[in-house]
XYZ file of C-alpha atoms in Angstrom:
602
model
C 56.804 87.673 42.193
C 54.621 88.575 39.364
C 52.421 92.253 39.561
C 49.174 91.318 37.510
C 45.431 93.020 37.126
C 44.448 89.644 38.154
C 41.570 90.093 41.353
C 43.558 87.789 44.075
C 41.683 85.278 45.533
C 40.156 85.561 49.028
C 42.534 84.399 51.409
C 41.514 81.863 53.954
C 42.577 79.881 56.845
C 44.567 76.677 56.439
C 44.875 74.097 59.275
C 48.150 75.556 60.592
C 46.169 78.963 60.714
C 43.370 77.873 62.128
C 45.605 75.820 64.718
C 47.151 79.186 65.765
C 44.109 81.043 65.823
C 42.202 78.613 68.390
C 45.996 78.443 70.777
C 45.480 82.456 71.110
C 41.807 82.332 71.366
C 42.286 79.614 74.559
C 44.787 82.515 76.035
C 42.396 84.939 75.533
C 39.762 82.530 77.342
C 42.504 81.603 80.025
C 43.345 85.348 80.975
C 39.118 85.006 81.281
C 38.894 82.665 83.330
C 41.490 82.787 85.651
C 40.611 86.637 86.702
C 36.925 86.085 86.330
C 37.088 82.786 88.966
C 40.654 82.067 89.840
C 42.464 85.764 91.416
C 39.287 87.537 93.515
C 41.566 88.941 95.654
C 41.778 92.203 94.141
C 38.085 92.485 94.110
C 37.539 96.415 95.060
C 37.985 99.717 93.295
C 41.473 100.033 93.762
C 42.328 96.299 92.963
C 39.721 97.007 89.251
C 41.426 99.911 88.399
C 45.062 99.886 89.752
C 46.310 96.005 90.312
C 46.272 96.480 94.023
C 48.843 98.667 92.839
C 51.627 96.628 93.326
C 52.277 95.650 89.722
C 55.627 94.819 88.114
C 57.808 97.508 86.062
C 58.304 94.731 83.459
C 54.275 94.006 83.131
C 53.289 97.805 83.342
C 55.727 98.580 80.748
C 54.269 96.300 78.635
C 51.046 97.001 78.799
C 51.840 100.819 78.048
C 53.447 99.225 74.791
C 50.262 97.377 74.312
C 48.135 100.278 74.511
C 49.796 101.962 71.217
C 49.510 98.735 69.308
C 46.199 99.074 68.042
C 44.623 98.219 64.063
C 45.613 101.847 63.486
C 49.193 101.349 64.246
C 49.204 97.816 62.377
C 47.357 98.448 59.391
C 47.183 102.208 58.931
C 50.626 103.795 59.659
C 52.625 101.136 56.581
C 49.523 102.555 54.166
C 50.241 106.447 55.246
C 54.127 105.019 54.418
C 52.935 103.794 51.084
C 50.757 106.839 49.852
C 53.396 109.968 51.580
C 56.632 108.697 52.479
C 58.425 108.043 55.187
C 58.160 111.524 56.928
C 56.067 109.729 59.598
C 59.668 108.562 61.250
C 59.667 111.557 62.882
C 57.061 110.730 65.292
C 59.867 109.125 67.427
C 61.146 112.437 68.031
C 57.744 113.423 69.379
C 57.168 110.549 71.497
C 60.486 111.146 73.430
C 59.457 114.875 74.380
C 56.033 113.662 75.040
C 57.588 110.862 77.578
C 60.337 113.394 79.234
C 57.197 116.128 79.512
C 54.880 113.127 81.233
C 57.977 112.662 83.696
C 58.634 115.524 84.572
C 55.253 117.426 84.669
C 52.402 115.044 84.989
C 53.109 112.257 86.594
C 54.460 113.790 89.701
C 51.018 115.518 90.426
C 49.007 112.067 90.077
C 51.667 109.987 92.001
C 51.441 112.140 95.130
C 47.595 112.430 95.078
C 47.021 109.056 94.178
C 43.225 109.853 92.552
C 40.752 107.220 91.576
C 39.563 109.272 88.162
C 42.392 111.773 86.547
C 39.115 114.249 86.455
C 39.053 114.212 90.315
C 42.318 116.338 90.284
C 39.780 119.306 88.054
C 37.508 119.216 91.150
C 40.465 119.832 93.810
C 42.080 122.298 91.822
C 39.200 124.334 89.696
C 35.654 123.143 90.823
C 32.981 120.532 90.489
C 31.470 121.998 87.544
C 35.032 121.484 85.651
C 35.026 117.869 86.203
C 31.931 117.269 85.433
C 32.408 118.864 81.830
C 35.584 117.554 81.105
C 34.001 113.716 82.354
C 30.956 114.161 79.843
C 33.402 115.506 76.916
C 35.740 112.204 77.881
C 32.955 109.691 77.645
C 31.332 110.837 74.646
C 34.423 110.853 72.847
C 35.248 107.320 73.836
C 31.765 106.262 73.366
C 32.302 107.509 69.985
C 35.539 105.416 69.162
C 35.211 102.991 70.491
C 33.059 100.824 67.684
C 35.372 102.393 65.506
C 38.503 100.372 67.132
C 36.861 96.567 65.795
C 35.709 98.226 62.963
C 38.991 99.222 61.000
C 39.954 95.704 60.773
C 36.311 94.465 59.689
C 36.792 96.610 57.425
C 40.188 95.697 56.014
C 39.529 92.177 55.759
C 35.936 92.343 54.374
C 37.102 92.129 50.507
C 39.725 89.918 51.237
C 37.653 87.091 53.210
C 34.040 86.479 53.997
C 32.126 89.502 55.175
C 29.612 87.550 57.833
C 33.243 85.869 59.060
C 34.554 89.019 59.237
C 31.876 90.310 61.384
C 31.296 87.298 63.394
C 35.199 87.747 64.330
C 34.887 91.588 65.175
C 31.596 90.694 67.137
C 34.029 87.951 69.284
C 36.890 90.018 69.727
C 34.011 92.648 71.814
C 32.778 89.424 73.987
C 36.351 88.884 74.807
C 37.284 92.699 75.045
C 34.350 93.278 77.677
C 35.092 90.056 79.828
C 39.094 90.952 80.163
C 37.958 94.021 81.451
C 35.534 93.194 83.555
C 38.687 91.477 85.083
C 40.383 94.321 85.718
C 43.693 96.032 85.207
C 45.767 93.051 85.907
C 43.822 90.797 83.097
C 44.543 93.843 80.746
C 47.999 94.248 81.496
C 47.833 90.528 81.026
C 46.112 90.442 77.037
C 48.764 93.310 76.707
C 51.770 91.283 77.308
C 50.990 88.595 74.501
C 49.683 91.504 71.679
C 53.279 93.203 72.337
C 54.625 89.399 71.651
C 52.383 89.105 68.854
C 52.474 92.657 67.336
C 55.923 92.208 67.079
C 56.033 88.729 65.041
C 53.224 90.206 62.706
C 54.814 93.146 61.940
C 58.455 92.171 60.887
C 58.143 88.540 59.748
C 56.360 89.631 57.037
C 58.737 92.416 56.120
C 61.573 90.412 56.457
C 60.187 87.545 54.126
C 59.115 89.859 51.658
C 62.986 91.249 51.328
C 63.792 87.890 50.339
C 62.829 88.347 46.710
C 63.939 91.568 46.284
C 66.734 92.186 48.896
C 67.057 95.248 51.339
C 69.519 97.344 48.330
C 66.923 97.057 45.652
C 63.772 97.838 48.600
C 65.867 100.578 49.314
C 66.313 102.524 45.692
C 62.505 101.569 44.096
C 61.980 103.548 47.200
C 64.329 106.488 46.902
C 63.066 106.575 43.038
C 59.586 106.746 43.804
C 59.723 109.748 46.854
C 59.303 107.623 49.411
C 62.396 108.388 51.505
C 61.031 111.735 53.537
C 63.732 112.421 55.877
C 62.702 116.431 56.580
C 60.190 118.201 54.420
C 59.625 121.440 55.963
C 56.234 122.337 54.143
C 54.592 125.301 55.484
C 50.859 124.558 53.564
C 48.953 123.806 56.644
C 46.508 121.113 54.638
C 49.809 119.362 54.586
C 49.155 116.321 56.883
C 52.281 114.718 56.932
C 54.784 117.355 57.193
C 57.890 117.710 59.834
C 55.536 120.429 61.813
C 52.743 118.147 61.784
C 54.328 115.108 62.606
C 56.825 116.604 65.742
C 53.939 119.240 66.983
C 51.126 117.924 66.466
C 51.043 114.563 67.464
C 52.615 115.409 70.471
C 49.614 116.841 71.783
C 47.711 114.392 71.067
C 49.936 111.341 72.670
C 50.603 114.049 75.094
C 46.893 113.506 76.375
C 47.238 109.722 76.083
C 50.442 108.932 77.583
C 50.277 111.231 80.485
C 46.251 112.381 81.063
C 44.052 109.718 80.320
C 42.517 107.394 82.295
C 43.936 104.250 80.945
C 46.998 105.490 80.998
C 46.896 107.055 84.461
C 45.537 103.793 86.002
C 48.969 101.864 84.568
C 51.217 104.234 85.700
C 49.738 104.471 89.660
C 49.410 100.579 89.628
C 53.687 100.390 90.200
C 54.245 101.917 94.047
C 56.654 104.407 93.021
C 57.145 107.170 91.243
C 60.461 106.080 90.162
C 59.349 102.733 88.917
C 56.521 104.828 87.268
C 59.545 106.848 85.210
C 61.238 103.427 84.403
C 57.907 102.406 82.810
C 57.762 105.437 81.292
C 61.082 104.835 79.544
C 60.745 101.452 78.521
C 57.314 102.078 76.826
C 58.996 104.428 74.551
C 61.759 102.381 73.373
C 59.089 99.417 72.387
C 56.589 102.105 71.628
C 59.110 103.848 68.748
C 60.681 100.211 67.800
C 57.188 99.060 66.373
C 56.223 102.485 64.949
C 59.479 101.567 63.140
C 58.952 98.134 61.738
C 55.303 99.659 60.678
C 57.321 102.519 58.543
C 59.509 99.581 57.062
C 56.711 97.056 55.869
C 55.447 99.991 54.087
C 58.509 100.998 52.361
C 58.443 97.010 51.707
C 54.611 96.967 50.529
C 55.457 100.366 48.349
C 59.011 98.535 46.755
C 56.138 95.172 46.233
C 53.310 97.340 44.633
C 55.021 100.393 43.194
C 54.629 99.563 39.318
C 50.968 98.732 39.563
C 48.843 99.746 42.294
C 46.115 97.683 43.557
C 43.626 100.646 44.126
C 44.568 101.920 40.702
C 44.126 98.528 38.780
C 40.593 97.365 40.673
C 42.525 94.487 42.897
C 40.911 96.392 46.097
C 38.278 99.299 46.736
C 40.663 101.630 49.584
C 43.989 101.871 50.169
C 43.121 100.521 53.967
C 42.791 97.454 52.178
C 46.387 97.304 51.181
C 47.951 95.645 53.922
C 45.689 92.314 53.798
C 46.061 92.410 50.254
C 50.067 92.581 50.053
C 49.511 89.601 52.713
C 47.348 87.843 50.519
C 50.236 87.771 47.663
C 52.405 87.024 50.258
C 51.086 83.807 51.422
C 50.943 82.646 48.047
C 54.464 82.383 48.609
C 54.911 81.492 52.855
C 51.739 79.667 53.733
C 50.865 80.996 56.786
C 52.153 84.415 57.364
C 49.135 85.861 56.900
C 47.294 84.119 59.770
C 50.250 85.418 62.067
C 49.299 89.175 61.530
C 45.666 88.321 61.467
C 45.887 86.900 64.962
C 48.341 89.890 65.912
C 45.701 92.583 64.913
C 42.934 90.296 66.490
C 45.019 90.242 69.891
C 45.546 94.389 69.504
C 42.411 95.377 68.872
C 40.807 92.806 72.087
C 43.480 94.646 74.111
C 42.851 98.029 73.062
C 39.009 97.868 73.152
C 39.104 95.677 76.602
C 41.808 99.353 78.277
C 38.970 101.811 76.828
C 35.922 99.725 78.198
C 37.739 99.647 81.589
C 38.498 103.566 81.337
C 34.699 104.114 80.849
C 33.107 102.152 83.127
C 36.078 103.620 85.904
C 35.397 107.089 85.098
C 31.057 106.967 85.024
C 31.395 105.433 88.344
C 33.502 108.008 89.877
C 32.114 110.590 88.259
C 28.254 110.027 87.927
C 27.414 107.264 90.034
C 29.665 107.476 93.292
C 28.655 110.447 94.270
C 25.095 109.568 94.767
C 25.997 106.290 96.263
C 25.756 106.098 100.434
C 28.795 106.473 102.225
C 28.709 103.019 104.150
C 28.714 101.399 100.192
C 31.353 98.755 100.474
C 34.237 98.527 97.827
C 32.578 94.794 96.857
C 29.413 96.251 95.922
C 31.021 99.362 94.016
C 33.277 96.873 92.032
C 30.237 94.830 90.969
C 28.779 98.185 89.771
C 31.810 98.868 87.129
C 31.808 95.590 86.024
C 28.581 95.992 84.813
C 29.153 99.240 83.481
C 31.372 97.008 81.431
C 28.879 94.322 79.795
C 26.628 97.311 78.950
C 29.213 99.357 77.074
C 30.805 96.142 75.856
C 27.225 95.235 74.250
C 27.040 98.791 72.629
C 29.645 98.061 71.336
C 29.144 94.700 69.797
C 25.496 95.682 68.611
C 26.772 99.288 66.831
C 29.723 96.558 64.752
C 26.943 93.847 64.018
C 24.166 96.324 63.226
C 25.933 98.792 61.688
C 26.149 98.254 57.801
C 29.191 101.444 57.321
C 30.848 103.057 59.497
C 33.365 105.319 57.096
C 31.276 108.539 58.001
C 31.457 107.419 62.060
C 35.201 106.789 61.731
C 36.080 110.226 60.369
C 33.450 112.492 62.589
C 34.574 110.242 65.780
C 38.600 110.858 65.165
C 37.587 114.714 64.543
C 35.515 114.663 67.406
C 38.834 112.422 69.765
C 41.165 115.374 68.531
C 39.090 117.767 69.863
C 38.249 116.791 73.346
C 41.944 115.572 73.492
C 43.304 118.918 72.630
C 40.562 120.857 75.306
C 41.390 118.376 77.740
C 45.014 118.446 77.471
C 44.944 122.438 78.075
C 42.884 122.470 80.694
C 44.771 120.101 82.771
C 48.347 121.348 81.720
C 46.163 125.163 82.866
C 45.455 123.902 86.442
C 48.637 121.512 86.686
C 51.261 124.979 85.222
C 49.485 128.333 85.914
C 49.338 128.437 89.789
C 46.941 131.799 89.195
C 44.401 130.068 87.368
C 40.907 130.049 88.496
C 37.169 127.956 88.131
C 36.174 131.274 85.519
C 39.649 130.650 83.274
C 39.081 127.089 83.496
C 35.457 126.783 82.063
C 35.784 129.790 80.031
C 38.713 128.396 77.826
C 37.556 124.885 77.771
C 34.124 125.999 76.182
C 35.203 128.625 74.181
C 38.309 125.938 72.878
C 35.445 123.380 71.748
C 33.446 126.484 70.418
C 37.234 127.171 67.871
C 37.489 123.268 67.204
C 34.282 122.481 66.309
C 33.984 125.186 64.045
C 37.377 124.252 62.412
C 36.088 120.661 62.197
C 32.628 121.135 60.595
C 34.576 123.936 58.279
C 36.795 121.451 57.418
C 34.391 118.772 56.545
C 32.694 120.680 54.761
C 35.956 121.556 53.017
C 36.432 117.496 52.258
C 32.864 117.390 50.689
C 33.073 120.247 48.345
C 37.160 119.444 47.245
C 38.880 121.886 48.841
C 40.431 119.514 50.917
C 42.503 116.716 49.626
C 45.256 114.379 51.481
C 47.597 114.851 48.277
C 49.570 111.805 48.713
C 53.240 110.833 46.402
C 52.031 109.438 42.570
C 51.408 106.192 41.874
C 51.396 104.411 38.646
C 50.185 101.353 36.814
C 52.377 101.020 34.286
C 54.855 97.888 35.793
C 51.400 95.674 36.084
C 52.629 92.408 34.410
C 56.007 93.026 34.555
C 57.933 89.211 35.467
C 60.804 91.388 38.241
C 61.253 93.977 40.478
C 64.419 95.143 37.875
C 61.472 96.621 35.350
C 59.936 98.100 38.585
C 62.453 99.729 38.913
C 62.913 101.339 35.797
C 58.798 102.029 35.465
C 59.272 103.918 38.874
C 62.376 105.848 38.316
C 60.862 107.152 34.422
C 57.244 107.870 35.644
C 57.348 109.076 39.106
C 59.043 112.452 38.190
C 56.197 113.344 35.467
C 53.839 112.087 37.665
C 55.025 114.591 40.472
C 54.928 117.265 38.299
C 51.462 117.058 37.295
C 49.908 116.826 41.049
C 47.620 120.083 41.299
C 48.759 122.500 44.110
C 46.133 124.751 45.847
C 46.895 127.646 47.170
C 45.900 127.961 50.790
C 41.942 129.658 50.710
C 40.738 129.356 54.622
C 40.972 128.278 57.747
C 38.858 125.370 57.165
C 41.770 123.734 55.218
C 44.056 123.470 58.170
C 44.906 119.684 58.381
C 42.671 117.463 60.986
C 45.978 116.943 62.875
C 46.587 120.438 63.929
C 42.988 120.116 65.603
C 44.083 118.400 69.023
C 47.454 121.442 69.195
C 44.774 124.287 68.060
C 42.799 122.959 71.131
C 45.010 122.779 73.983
C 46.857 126.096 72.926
C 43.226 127.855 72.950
C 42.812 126.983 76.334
C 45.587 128.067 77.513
C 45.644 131.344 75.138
C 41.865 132.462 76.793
C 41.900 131.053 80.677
C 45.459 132.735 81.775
C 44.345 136.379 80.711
C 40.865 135.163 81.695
C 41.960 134.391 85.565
C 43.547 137.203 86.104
C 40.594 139.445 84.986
C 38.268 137.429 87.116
C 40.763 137.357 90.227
C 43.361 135.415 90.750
C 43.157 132.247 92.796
C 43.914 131.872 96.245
C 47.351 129.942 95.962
C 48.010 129.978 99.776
C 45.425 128.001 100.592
C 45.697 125.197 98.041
C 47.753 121.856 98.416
C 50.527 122.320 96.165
C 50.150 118.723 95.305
C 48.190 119.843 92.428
C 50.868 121.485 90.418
C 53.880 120.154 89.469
C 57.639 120.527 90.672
C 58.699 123.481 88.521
C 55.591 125.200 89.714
C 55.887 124.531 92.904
C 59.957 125.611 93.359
C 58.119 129.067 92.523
C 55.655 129.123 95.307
C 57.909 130.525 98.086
C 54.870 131.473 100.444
C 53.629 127.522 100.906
C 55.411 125.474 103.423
C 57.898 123.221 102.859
C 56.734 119.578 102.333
C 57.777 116.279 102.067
C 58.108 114.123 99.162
C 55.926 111.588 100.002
C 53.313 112.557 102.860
C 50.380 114.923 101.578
C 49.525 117.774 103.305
C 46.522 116.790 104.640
C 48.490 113.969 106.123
C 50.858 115.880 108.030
C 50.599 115.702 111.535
C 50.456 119.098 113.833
C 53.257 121.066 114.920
C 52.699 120.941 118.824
C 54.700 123.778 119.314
C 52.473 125.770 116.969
C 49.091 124.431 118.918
C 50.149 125.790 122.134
C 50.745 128.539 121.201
C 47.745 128.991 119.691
C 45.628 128.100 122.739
C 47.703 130.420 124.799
C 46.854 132.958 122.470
C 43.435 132.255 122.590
C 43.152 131.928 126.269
C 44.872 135.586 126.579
C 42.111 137.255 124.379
C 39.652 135.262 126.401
C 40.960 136.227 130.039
C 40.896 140.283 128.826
C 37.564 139.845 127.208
C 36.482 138.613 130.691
C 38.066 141.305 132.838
C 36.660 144.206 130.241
C-alpha cells in the first residue's frame, strides 16, 4: 500500500456489489411485505407497540443491539479513534453501570405498570401538566434528529460517489424506514436482527483485511508512537471531550435515558412477558452492544496505523474527517474488490433500522399523548392502530422531504445533538426524581425540569457561541503529512515516531475562561443532576407528597423497602388489582351501621 496526494477515484458499485445490495434491499421489502399483508394479527395498540408482547429473549436482545448500531456508531466512533485515541474504550465501563442501574431501578417500575407511553408513568406519579411537557420536549427533540440520522451517511459518501445517488439512496432508506414501522415492533425487531448480522461483517472484515499488509505488531506500535493508545487520561480541563470523566460519567447519562427511559427502548423491553427475561435482554444487549463499540475502536486504530504519515484531510484527498471512513474503504477496495459494498449495505441496513425505532417512538407517543385523550372511549384498538400508522407516513415524509430538500445540514446536526443532550439530561432527572425521591411533588417536578432547560440552554447557546468565536476547539492528537509517498508502513513508522512528539508539543493549550467552554458531553449529566439538585429541596418547601396514598408501583424496589407505612404487596398483581379483604368490609359496614343506629336513637 502506497500513501500518495493523489485525489482517489470515486468508488462505485461492481456487479458483485450491486448483487448484494438488491439481496438486502428484497429483505428489507420482504420484512415489508409480510407485516404490511401477511401477520395482521397483531393489529392493535399493544400488538404496534409491544409484539403482542410475547416476543423472544433472543429477538428482543437483538433488536436492543440494533438500536446502538446506528451511522454514528459505524462511521463516527473509528474517526473520534483516529483524531483522540483510544480513550473512548472506556465507554464499556459505562454501559455496564448503565445496564445494572436499568435492572435494578427502572425497569422494575415499567414492568409492573405495564404503560402504553413511558410519559404516562409522569401523569400517575406528578401530574398531567408533567407529561405533557416532558411529551412536547421528547418529540421536538426527535423531530429534530431524526433527518439528521440519513443524513450523516449522505454526507460521508457524497465526495466519494455521486451526490444525486447519494441522495436518492438516503431518500429510499426513509420509504423503507417509514413502511417497517408502520409494521410495527415485530418488523423492527425484525430489520434489527439482519443490521446486527450486517454491522458486524462491515465492521471487522475490513479491519481484519487491512492487518494483512501491515500485521497486528506493526498496527499496534505506529499506534503507540503516534498517542493513540489512551488507556486512562485523567484530564481535569472540562473542554476536554474525550477524557476518562467524560467518557465513564457522562455518557452514562445519556445511554442512561436511552437504554432504560425512552420509548423505543421501553416498548422492547415490555414486549418479553417477564421481568426476568427483560434482565436477560438486558444482559445480552450489552455484551453485543460493547463487542461492536470494540471492533469500531479497532478499525480506527487500523485506519490511523493506514493514514498516519499523510492525512487525507491534511493533503486535500477529502473535505472532513467524517469522510475518512469511506475514503480508507475506497483504498481498500483497490485491493479486496468488494469490501466496500459490505459496509455500505451495513450502514444502509443501520440507519433503515434506526430511523424505522424513532418513527415508531413518535407516532406511539403523539397518539398517547395528544391524540388519545380526545378520542371517544368506545374507539376500537383497529381504528387507533390505523391512526399511528399514519402518524408514521407523515413523519416518515418529513423526513424524506427535510434530506431531499435540504442542501446542508452541518448547522442542523450540531444544534439538534445539543438540543438531544438536553432534553435527555431533563428527562432523565425528572423520571429518576419521581421513580427515587418518594417526597417529591407536581411543584419539584416542573420547577426543576424548567429551570434544568433554562441552565442547559444557556450552557448550549454559550457554548456555541464559544465554537464561533474560537474559544472552543475539539483539540484532537497531531497529525502529519510528511510519510505521503512513502512505498511501506516501515517509513511510517519512523515519520510517526520523529514527528508526533514535536507535533504534541506545539498544540496550543487554553486555559479554562467560562462556563461556556464546558464540553457538549457534560450537557445531558449537567441536566439530569439540575433536576434533581432544584426539585428535592423544592418539594419539601412546597409540601411534601402524600406517599400513603400512592401505588408504590411507581418507585422502584430500594424505594419502596423504605416505605414501611404502605401495605405489603405482591410481586406481580397491582394494587388496583387486588381484590378486598372481606374481613376488613364487614367490619366496616358494622361500623357504619353502629354510627347509623345511634344517630337514629339521638
Amino acid at each position: 500500500m502506497r500513501n500518495s496526494t493523489v485525489q482517489v477515484a470515486p468508488l462505485y458499485f461492481n456487479v458483485a456489489e450491486y448483487c448484494l445490495f438488491g439481496i438486502n434491499l428484497g429483505v428489507v421489502i420482504g420484512i415489508i411485505l409480510y407485516f404490511l399483508f401477511v401477520n395482521n394479527k397483531y393489529n392493535t395498540v399493544s400488538g404496534f407497540l409491544f409484539g403482542g408482547k410475547n416476543m423472544s429473549i433472543v429477538s428482543i436482545s437483538l433488536g436492543l443491539i440494533a438500536s446502538h448500531l446506528t451511522s454514528i456508531t459505524l462511521l463516527g466512533v473509528p474517526v473520534e479513534i483516529y483524531l483522540r485515541g483510544t480513550q473512548y474504550w472506556a465507554s464499556a465501563l459505562s454501559l455496564i453501570f448503565v445496564t445494572f442501574l436499568t435492572a435494578v431501578i427502572y425497569l422494575p417500575v415499567f414492568h409492573r405498570l405495564q404503560l402504553s407511553s413511558s410519559f404516562e408513568y409522569l401523569e400517575i406519579r406528578f401530574s398531567t401538566h408533567t407529561r405533557t411537557v416532558a411529551a412536547v420536549l421528547f418529540v421536538v427533540s426527535k423531530l429534530m434528529l431524526l433527518p439528521i440520522v440519513p443524513y450523516v451517511p449522505l454526507l460521508a459518501f457524497r465526495l466519494v460517489t455521486n451526490p444525486l445517488a447519494s441522495r436518492v439512496t438516503a431518500v429510499i432508506c426513509v420509504a423503507c424506514s417509514t413502511l417497517i414501522a408502520i409494521g410495527g415492533l415485530r418488523a423492527i425487531i425484525s430489520i434489527g436482527i439482519v443490521t446486527t448480522f450486517l454491522a458486524l461483517a462491515g465492521t471487522a472484515l475490513p479491519s481484519g483485511l487491512a492487518l494483512l499488509p501491515m500485521g497486528f505488531k506493526r498496527m499496534w506500535e505506529i499506534s503507540s508512537h503516534g498517542s493513540r493508545l489512551v488507556f486512562y487520561d485523567p484530564d481535569p480541563e472540562l473542554a476536554h471531550h474525550t477524557s476518562f470523566f467524560v467518557v465513564t460519567l457522562a455518557l452514562s447519562t445519556n445511554w442512561l435515558w436511552k437504554i432504560a427511559l425512552s420509548q423505543s427502548s421501553v416498548q422492547k423491553l415490555l414486549a418479553v412477558p417477564t421481568i426476568s427475561k427483560a434482565r436477560i435482554c438486558l444482559a445480552i444487549s450489552c455484551v453485543g452492544i460493547i463487542l461492536m463499540k470494540m471492533l469500531s475502536c479497532f478499525l480506527g486504530l487500523v485506519i490511523y496505523a493506514w493514514f498516519a504519515g499523510c492525512d487525507p484531510l491534511l493533503t486535500g484527498q477529502i473535505k472532513k474527517h467524517e469522510q475518512l471512513v469511506p475514503h480508507f474503504l475506497n483504498h481498500l477496495s483497490t485491493m479486496f474488490p468488494g469490501i466496500c459494498g459490505i459496509f455500505i449495505i451495513s450502514i444502509f441496513s443501520a440507519t433503515t433500522g434506526c430511523i424505522a425505532s424513532i418513527i415508531n417512538s413518535i407516532s406511539g407517543v403523539v397518539f398517547e399523548e395528544f391524540i388519545r385523550p380526545w378520542m371517544p372511549q368506545s374507539t376500537n384498538e383497529q381504528a387507533c392502530c390505523r391512526i399511528m400508522k399514519f402518524l408514521c407516513i407523515m413523519v416518515g415524509l418529513y423526513c424524506a422531504c427535510v434530506v431531499w430538500l435540504a442542501r446542508e445540514l452541518d448547522r442542523l446536526q450540531h444544534v439538534a445533538s445539543g438540543v438531544t443532550g438536553v432534553t435527555a439530561g431533563t428527562l432523565l432527572g425528572l423520571f429518576t426524581l419521581g421513580i427515587v425521591f418518594s417526597r417529591a411533588n407536581c411543584s419539584g417536578a416542573l420547577s426543576g425540569c424548567l429551570l434544568s432547560l433554562v441552565l442547559c440552554g444557556w450552557l448550549l447557546i454559550g457554548a456555541e457561541n464559544a465554537l464561533a468565536t474560537g474559544a472552543l476547539t475539539f483539540q484532537g492528537k497531531p497529525l502529519v503529512t510528511t510519510g505521503c509517498g512513502k512505498a511501506n508502513f516501515t517509513h511510517i513508522l519512523v515519520n510517526v515516531t520523529t514527528v508526533i512528539p514535536n507535533a504534541a508539543r506545539q498544540l496550543p493549550t487554553k486555559p479554562l475562561q467560562s462556563l461556556f467552554r464546558i464540553s457538549f458531553t457534560y450537557c445531558p449529566f449537567a441536566g439530569a443532576v439540575a433536576v434533581l439538585l432544584i426539585g428535592v429541596p423544592m418539594s419539601y418547601l412546597t409540601g411534601k407528597s402524600k406517599v400513603e396514598s400512592m401505588n408504590p408501583d411507581v418507585f422502584c424496589p430500594l424505594t419502596r423497602s423504605f416505605l414501611h407505612k404502605l401495605p405489603d404487596r405482591s410481586a406481580t398483581v397491582s394494587l388496583e388489582l387486588r381484590p378486598p379483604n372481606t374481613q376488613d368490609v364487614y367490619m366496616a359496614l358494622d361500623e357504619a351501621l353502629k354510627h347509623l343506629k345511634d344517630v337514629i336513637d339521638r
